[in-house]
Amino acid sequence: MENIKRKKVCLIIPSLRHGGSERVMSLIANDWAEKRDVDVYLILLTKQKKYYHLHNKITLIEPNISYSKKRLSKLFFKIWILIFLRRQCNQIAPDSVLSFNERYNNIVLLSLLGTPYRKYVSDRNSPFKDIGFFHNKLRNVLYKRASGIIAQTITAKEVLYKNTGNKNIKVISNPLRKITSSNVKKKNIILNIGRLVDQKNQLELIEIFSMCDHENWILKIFGTGHLKDKLQKKIDSLNLSKNIVLNDFTQDIDSIYGQAKIFALTSIYEGFPNVLLEALAHGLPSISYDCQTGPKDII
């Protein structure tokens, strides 16, 4: 009997550090490796600590060099990563390539210009997010050449079609990971999960909490980011160190969802927030700002 050639799929993402797009990519990779009759290759574009587990059937490829914050170092790395990507994909010879995240999708499409592989991209944040003049222009040109685009919402599809003219855009919302139920006792906890960056807007969440009747409540914020010290100073200035606690990300997040009574999301913009999806899957009453995309599609 003639052997049937197994299909090869190459997935590309900047890293597997904690984040929504990283979680989704790991879910897709693991599912395909376990359940689909395909060989799964995962290429990371930066060498960083990996937060999400990968199935042992996945072939992981990552760069062996890094870059510093110096402008010349960054420029060298950008040129090097273009060559690295093209070389790795040519060695794999995949049937299809799927890349996640805005600016990096441009790098992938630019690197693979002229190659025969089917190339699919997906932006994982708000379609209205400004990624810089150069990258905005580059995206509008390169995305048109992609074999297809995955949008997270109908609004994102409309914006992408208007900007790129690519006719093969499909709306696929984020998958929900397997939720582990817990029988822990509910407490007066308001929960927020997200990187401590301007987009997630936890500073305003702290201010809102301070204006509420919070005597018997605790606001727990889980995340890491450059605003951690600023958030802690705000908490201290409001004398709320006993009522507001900053925590690092944890793998045991399901038990945290189980304890909380309210989930609060104050993001200025989102693509399709996994944390809100997970909170609702836990049956957790959820309050969110009405971003242009994301929360309204879920709630």
GROMACS .gro file of C-alpha atoms in nm:
model
  299
    1MET     CA    1   0.000   0.000   0.000
    2GLU     CA    2   0.137   0.338  -0.100
    3ASN     CA    3   0.234   0.563   0.190
    4ILE     CA    4   0.034   0.884   0.213
    5LYS     CA    5   0.253   1.185   0.277
    6ARG     CA    6   0.168   1.354   0.607
    7LYS     CA    7   0.085   1.720   0.589
    8LYS     CA    8   0.309   1.970   0.764
    9VAL     CA    9   0.185   2.280   0.942
   10CYS     CA   10   0.417   2.555   1.059
   11LEU     CA   11   0.294   2.785   1.336
   12ILE     CA   12   0.480   3.109   1.408
   13ILE     CA   13   0.455   3.341   1.709
   14PRO     CA   14   0.699   3.578   1.887
   15SER     CA   15   0.709   3.377   2.213
   16LEU     CA   16   0.518   3.153   2.454
   17ARG     CA   17   0.531   3.389   2.750
   18HIS     CA   18   0.203   3.448   2.935
   19GLY     CA   19  -0.058   3.620   2.718
   20GLY     CA   20  -0.378   3.561   2.525
   21SER     CA   21  -0.233   3.499   2.180
   22GLU     CA   22   0.034   3.271   2.328
   23ARG     CA   23  -0.229   3.066   2.508
   24VAL     CA   24  -0.438   3.029   2.191
   25MET     CA   25  -0.136   2.930   1.983
   26SER     CA   26  -0.039   2.664   2.237
   27LEU     CA   27  -0.397   2.530   2.241
   28ILE     CA   28  -0.403   2.506   1.861
   29ALA     CA   29  -0.060   2.344   1.842
   30ASN     CA   30  -0.139   2.087   2.111
   31ASP     CA   31  -0.478   2.001   1.962
   32TRP     CA   32  -0.338   1.951   1.613
   33ALA     CA   33  -0.043   1.747   1.740
   34GLU     CA   34  -0.270   1.520   1.943
   35LYS     CA   35  -0.580   1.484   1.725
   36ARG     CA   36  -0.489   1.572   1.366
   37ASP     CA   37  -0.291   1.367   1.118
   38VAL     CA   38  -0.033   1.641   1.064
   39ASP     CA   39   0.323   1.720   1.167
   40VAL     CA   40   0.323   2.039   1.374
   41TYR     CA   41   0.620   2.274   1.378
   42LEU     CA   42   0.622   2.577   1.608
   43ILE     CA   43   0.870   2.857   1.536
   44LEU     CA   44   0.930   3.120   1.806
   45LEU     CA   45   1.080   3.450   1.693
   46THR     CA   46   1.242   3.540   2.026
   47LYS     CA   47   1.416   3.333   2.290
   48GLN     CA   48   1.220   3.384   2.612
   49LYS     CA   49   1.092   3.177   2.902
   50LYS     CA   50   0.803   2.953   2.791
   51TYR     CA   51   0.491   2.972   3.006
   52TYR     CA   52   0.266   2.722   2.825
   53HIS     CA   53   0.312   2.346   2.795
   54LEU     CA   54   0.360   2.189   2.452
   55HIS     CA   55   0.271   1.838   2.335
   56ASN     CA   56   0.577   1.617   2.289
   57LYS     CA   57   0.490   1.561   1.921
   58ILE     CA   58   0.544   1.930   1.841
   59THR     CA   59   0.878   2.025   1.687
   60LEU     CA   60   0.985   2.348   1.858
   61ILE     CA   61   1.226   2.583   1.679
   62GLU     CA   62   1.361   2.901   1.836
   63PRO     CA   63   1.647   3.143   1.757
   64ASN     CA   64   1.982   3.090   1.926
   65ILE     CA   65   2.060   3.461   1.943
   66SER     CA   66   1.888   3.757   2.110
   67TYR     CA   67   1.913   4.135   2.091
   68SER     CA   68   1.963   4.424   2.329
   69LYS     CA   69   1.773   4.754   2.350
   70LYS     CA   70   2.040   4.926   2.140
   71ARG     CA   71   1.915   5.042   1.798
   72LEU     CA   72   2.194   4.870   1.603
   73SER     CA   73   2.135   4.541   1.786
   74LYS     CA   74   1.763   4.553   1.705
   75LEU     CA   75   1.831   4.630   1.339
   76PHE     CA   76   2.074   4.340   1.307
   77PHE     CA   77   1.826   4.103   1.472
   78LYS     CA   78   1.543   4.208   1.238
   79ILE     CA   79   1.757   4.131   0.935
   80TRP     CA   80   1.880   3.807   1.091
   81ILE     CA   81   1.527   3.687   1.180
   82LEU     CA   82   1.410   3.734   0.819
   83ILE     CA   83   1.685   3.500   0.701
   84PHE     CA   84   1.627   3.261   0.994
   85LEU     CA   85   1.255   3.231   0.919
   86ARG     CA   86   1.299   3.172   0.548
   87ARG     CA   87   1.570   2.911   0.606
   88GLN     CA   88   1.365   2.721   0.867
   89CYS     CA   89   1.050   2.717   0.653
   90ASN     CA   90   1.242   2.601   0.347
   91GLN     CA   91   1.386   2.315   0.553
   92ILE     CA   92   1.041   2.218   0.681
   93ALA     CA   93   0.862   2.275   0.347
   94PRO     CA   94   0.522   2.310   0.515
   95ASP     CA   95   0.188   2.281   0.340
   96SER     CA   96   0.062   2.580   0.537
   97VAL     CA   97   0.201   2.854   0.762
   98LEU     CA   98  -0.003   3.029   1.032
   99SER     CA   99   0.140   3.339   1.199
  100PHE     CA  100   0.008   3.533   1.501
  101ASN     CA  101   0.050   3.898   1.605
  102GLU     CA  102   0.045   4.221   1.406
  103ARG     CA  103   0.400   4.348   1.348
  104TYR     CA  104   0.542   3.996   1.346
  105ASN     CA  105   0.296   3.889   1.077
  106ASN     CA  106   0.459   4.151   0.853
  107ILE     CA  107   0.800   4.000   0.925
  108VAL     CA  108   0.675   3.650   0.840
  109LEU     CA  109   0.507   3.753   0.515
  110LEU     CA  110   0.807   3.963   0.412
  111SER     CA  111   1.046   3.678   0.488
  112LEU     CA  112   0.842   3.424   0.289
  113LEU     CA  113   0.778   3.636  -0.021
  114GLY     CA  114   0.804   3.417  -0.331
  115THR     CA  115   0.783   3.085  -0.144
  116PRO     CA  116   0.511   2.835  -0.245
  117TYR     CA  117   0.366   2.776   0.101
  118ARG     CA  118   0.011   2.883   0.188
  119LYS     CA  119   0.049   3.169   0.434
  120TYR     CA  120  -0.223   3.264   0.685
  121VAL     CA  121  -0.204   3.544   0.941
  122SER     CA  122  -0.410   3.655   1.237
  123ASP     CA  123  -0.401   3.981   1.432
  124ARG     CA  124  -0.469   3.911   1.799
  125ASN     CA  125  -0.555   4.259   1.920
  126SER     CA  126  -0.796   4.538   1.828
  127PRO     CA  127  -0.809   4.602   1.451
  128PHE     CA  128  -0.804   4.973   1.534
  129LYS     CA  129  -0.471   4.949   1.716
  130ASP     CA  130  -0.203   5.172   1.563
  131ILE     CA  131   0.110   4.964   1.505
  132GLY     CA  132   0.309   5.253   1.360
  133PHE     CA  133   0.305   5.423   1.020
  134PHE     CA  134   0.556   5.186   0.857
  135HIS     CA  135   0.395   4.866   0.986
  136ASN     CA  136   0.043   4.990   0.907
  137LYS     CA  137   0.141   5.052   0.545
  138LEU     CA  138   0.335   4.727   0.523
  139ARG     CA  139   0.041   4.529   0.665
  140ASN     CA  140  -0.203   4.673   0.411
  141VAL     CA  141   0.027   4.562   0.127
  142LEU     CA  142   0.147   4.227   0.259
  143TYR     CA  143  -0.185   4.101   0.401
  144LYS     CA  144  -0.336   4.128   0.055
  145ARG     CA  145  -0.082   3.865  -0.061
  146ALA     CA  146  -0.166   3.625   0.224
  147SER     CA  147  -0.359   3.307   0.140
  148GLY     CA  148  -0.607   3.402   0.409
  149ILE     CA  149  -0.663   3.604   0.725
  150ILE     CA  150  -0.823   3.494   1.052
  151ALA     CA  151  -1.022   3.769   1.226
  152GLN     CA  152  -1.150   3.732   1.581
  153THR     CA  153  -1.469   3.935   1.532
  154ILE     CA  154  -1.698   4.055   1.253
  155THR     CA  155  -1.580   4.413   1.311
  156ALA     CA  156  -1.217   4.303   1.276
  157LYS     CA  157  -1.304   4.129   0.948
  158GLU     CA  158  -1.467   4.444   0.812
  159VAL     CA  159  -1.169   4.662   0.906
  160LEU     CA  160  -0.916   4.414   0.763
  161TYR     CA  161  -1.106   4.382   0.435
  162LYS     CA  162  -1.133   4.760   0.402
  163ASN     CA  163  -0.758   4.806   0.463
  164THR     CA  164  -0.615   4.507   0.275
  165GLY     CA  165  -0.869   4.400   0.014
  166ASN     CA  166  -0.801   4.034   0.094
  167LYS     CA  167  -1.123   3.846   0.013
  168ASN     CA  168  -1.042   3.533   0.212
  169ILE     CA  169  -1.103   3.652   0.569
  170LYS     CA  170  -1.275   3.417   0.813
  171VAL     CA  171  -1.405   3.500   1.160
  172ILE     CA  172  -1.285   3.244   1.417
  173SER     CA  173  -1.320   3.343   1.780
  174ASN     CA  174  -1.072   3.221   2.039
  175PRO     CA  175  -1.105   2.863   2.162
  176LEU     CA  176  -1.182   2.802   2.528
  177ARG     CA  177  -0.931   2.587   2.710
  178LYS     CA  178  -1.048   2.302   2.930
  179ILE     CA  179  -1.183   2.459   3.247
  180THR     CA  180  -1.113   2.285   3.578
  181SER     CA  181  -1.402   2.338   3.817
  182SER     CA  182  -1.325   2.384   4.183
  183ASN     CA  183  -1.549   2.355   4.487
  184VAL     CA  184  -1.370   2.628   4.679
  185LYS     CA  185  -1.577   2.865   4.889
  186LYS     CA  186  -1.664   3.198   4.730
  187LYS     CA  187  -1.511   3.506   4.887
  188ASN     CA  188  -1.567   3.881   4.846
  189ILE     CA  189  -1.307   3.902   4.570
  190ILE     CA  190  -1.314   4.118   4.259
  191LEU     CA  191  -1.077   3.965   4.005
  192ASN     CA  192  -0.876   4.119   3.721
  193ILE     CA  193  -0.626   3.928   3.508
  194GLY     CA  194  -0.397   4.089   3.250
  195ARG     CA  195  -0.056   4.235   3.178
  196LEU     CA  196   0.022   4.543   3.385
  197VAL     CA  197   0.035   4.779   3.088
  198ASP     CA  198  -0.155   5.089   2.974
  199GLN     CA  199  -0.391   4.887   2.753
  200LYS     CA  200  -0.532   4.692   3.048
  201ASN     CA  201  -0.598   5.014   3.242
  202GLN     CA  202  -0.574   4.868   3.595
  203LEU     CA  203  -0.490   5.214   3.731
  204GLU     CA  204  -0.846   5.325   3.664
  205LEU     CA  205  -0.980   5.000   3.809
  206ILE     CA  206  -0.798   5.080   4.134
  207GLU     CA  207  -0.948   5.430   4.138
  208ILE     CA  208  -1.299   5.294   4.077
  209PHE     CA  209  -1.256   5.039   4.356
  210SER     CA  210  -1.144   5.312   4.595
  211MET     CA  211  -1.472   5.501   4.535
  212CYS     CA  212  -1.689   5.197   4.611
  213ASP     CA  213  -1.796   5.054   4.945
  214HIS     CA  214  -1.493   4.827   4.961
  215GLU     CA  215  -1.457   4.765   5.334
  216ASN     CA  216  -1.530   4.392   5.310
  217TRP     CA  217  -1.394   4.336   4.960
  218ILE     CA  218  -1.055   4.255   4.807
  219LEU     CA  219  -0.948   4.345   4.453
  220LYS     CA  220  -0.700   4.086   4.324
  221ILE     CA  221  -0.502   4.175   4.011
  222PHE     CA  222  -0.299   3.899   3.846
  223GLY     CA  223  -0.033   3.999   3.595
  224THR     CA  224   0.316   4.128   3.531
  225GLY     CA  225   0.435   4.436   3.346
  226HIS     CA  226   0.621   4.765   3.359
  227LEU     CA  227   0.340   4.944   3.547
  228LYS     CA  228   0.361   4.725   3.857
  229ASP     CA  229   0.549   4.982   4.069
  230LYS     CA  230   0.317   5.263   3.957
  231LEU     CA  231   0.010   5.058   4.046
  232GLN     CA  232   0.153   4.969   4.386
  233LYS     CA  233   0.229   5.336   4.459
  234LYS     CA  234  -0.131   5.422   4.370
  235ILE     CA  235  -0.259   5.151   4.604
  236ASP     CA  236  -0.036   5.277   4.886
  237SER     CA  237  -0.139   5.641   4.831
  238LEU     CA  238  -0.505   5.541   4.871
  239ASN     CA  239  -0.426   5.335   5.185
  240LEU     CA  240  -0.569   5.027   5.018
  241SER     CA  241  -0.282   4.781   5.062
  242LYS     CA  242  -0.511   4.552   5.266
  243ASN     CA  243  -0.786   4.562   5.004
  244ILE     CA  244  -0.594   4.551   4.674
  245VAL     CA  245  -0.332   4.286   4.604
  246LEU     CA  246  -0.102   4.261   4.301
  247ASN     CA  247  -0.008   3.903   4.212
  248ASP     CA  248   0.208   3.745   3.945
  249PHE     CA  249   0.049   3.515   3.687
  250THR     CA  250  -0.022   3.166   3.820
  251GLN     CA  251  -0.082   2.829   3.655
  252ASP     CA  252  -0.351   2.758   3.917
  253ILE     CA  253  -0.578   3.032   3.786
  254ASP     CA  254  -0.893   2.817   3.786
  255SER     CA  255  -0.900   2.808   4.167
  256ILE     CA  256  -0.872   3.189   4.165
  257TYR     CA  257  -1.170   3.217   3.929
  258GLY     CA  258  -1.353   2.977   4.161
  259GLN     CA  259  -1.298   3.195   4.470
  260ALA     CA  260  -1.400   3.526   4.315
  261LYS     CA  261  -1.750   3.674   4.305
  262ILE     CA  262  -1.695   3.938   4.033
  263PHE     CA  263  -1.465   3.968   3.731
  264ALA     CA  264  -1.374   4.322   3.616
  265LEU     CA  265  -1.211   4.419   3.286
  266THR     CA  266  -1.119   4.785   3.230
  267SER     CA  267  -0.912   4.745   2.911
  268ILE     CA  268  -0.905   5.042   2.674
  269TYR     CA  269  -0.897   4.807   2.376
  270GLU     CA  270  -0.900   4.432   2.318
  271GLY     CA  271  -0.909   4.176   2.042
  272PHE     CA  272  -1.099   3.886   2.198
  273PRO     CA  273  -1.002   3.865   2.569
  274ASN     CA  274  -0.953   3.505   2.683
  275VAL     CA  275  -0.978   3.602   3.049
  276LEU     CA  276  -1.332   3.730   3.002
  277LEU     CA  277  -1.424   3.411   2.817
  278GLU     CA  278  -1.281   3.201   3.100
  279ALA     CA  279  -1.451   3.407   3.370
  280LEU     CA  280  -1.791   3.353   3.209
  281ALA     CA  281  -1.714   2.981   3.163
  282HIS     CA  282  -1.665   2.970   3.540
  283GLY     CA  283  -2.008   3.131   3.584
  284LEU     CA  284  -1.845   3.443   3.723
  285PRO     CA  285  -2.052   3.765   3.694
  286SER     CA  286  -1.842   3.991   3.472
  287ILE     CA  287  -1.823   4.365   3.413
  288SER     CA  288  -1.626   4.509   3.123
  289TYR     CA  289  -1.565   4.832   2.941
  290ASP     CA  290  -1.731   4.827   2.599
  291CYS     CA  291  -1.421   4.822   2.377
  292GLN     CA  292  -1.462   4.856   2.000
  293THR     CA  293  -1.409   4.481   1.967
  294GLY     CA  294  -1.401   4.185   2.200
  295PRO     CA  295  -1.607   4.216   2.519
  296LYS     CA  296  -1.935   4.298   2.338
  297ASP     CA  297  -1.893   3.984   2.124
  298ILE     CA  298  -1.848   3.769   2.437
  299ILE     CA  299  -2.096   3.927   2.681
   0.00000   0.00000   0.00000
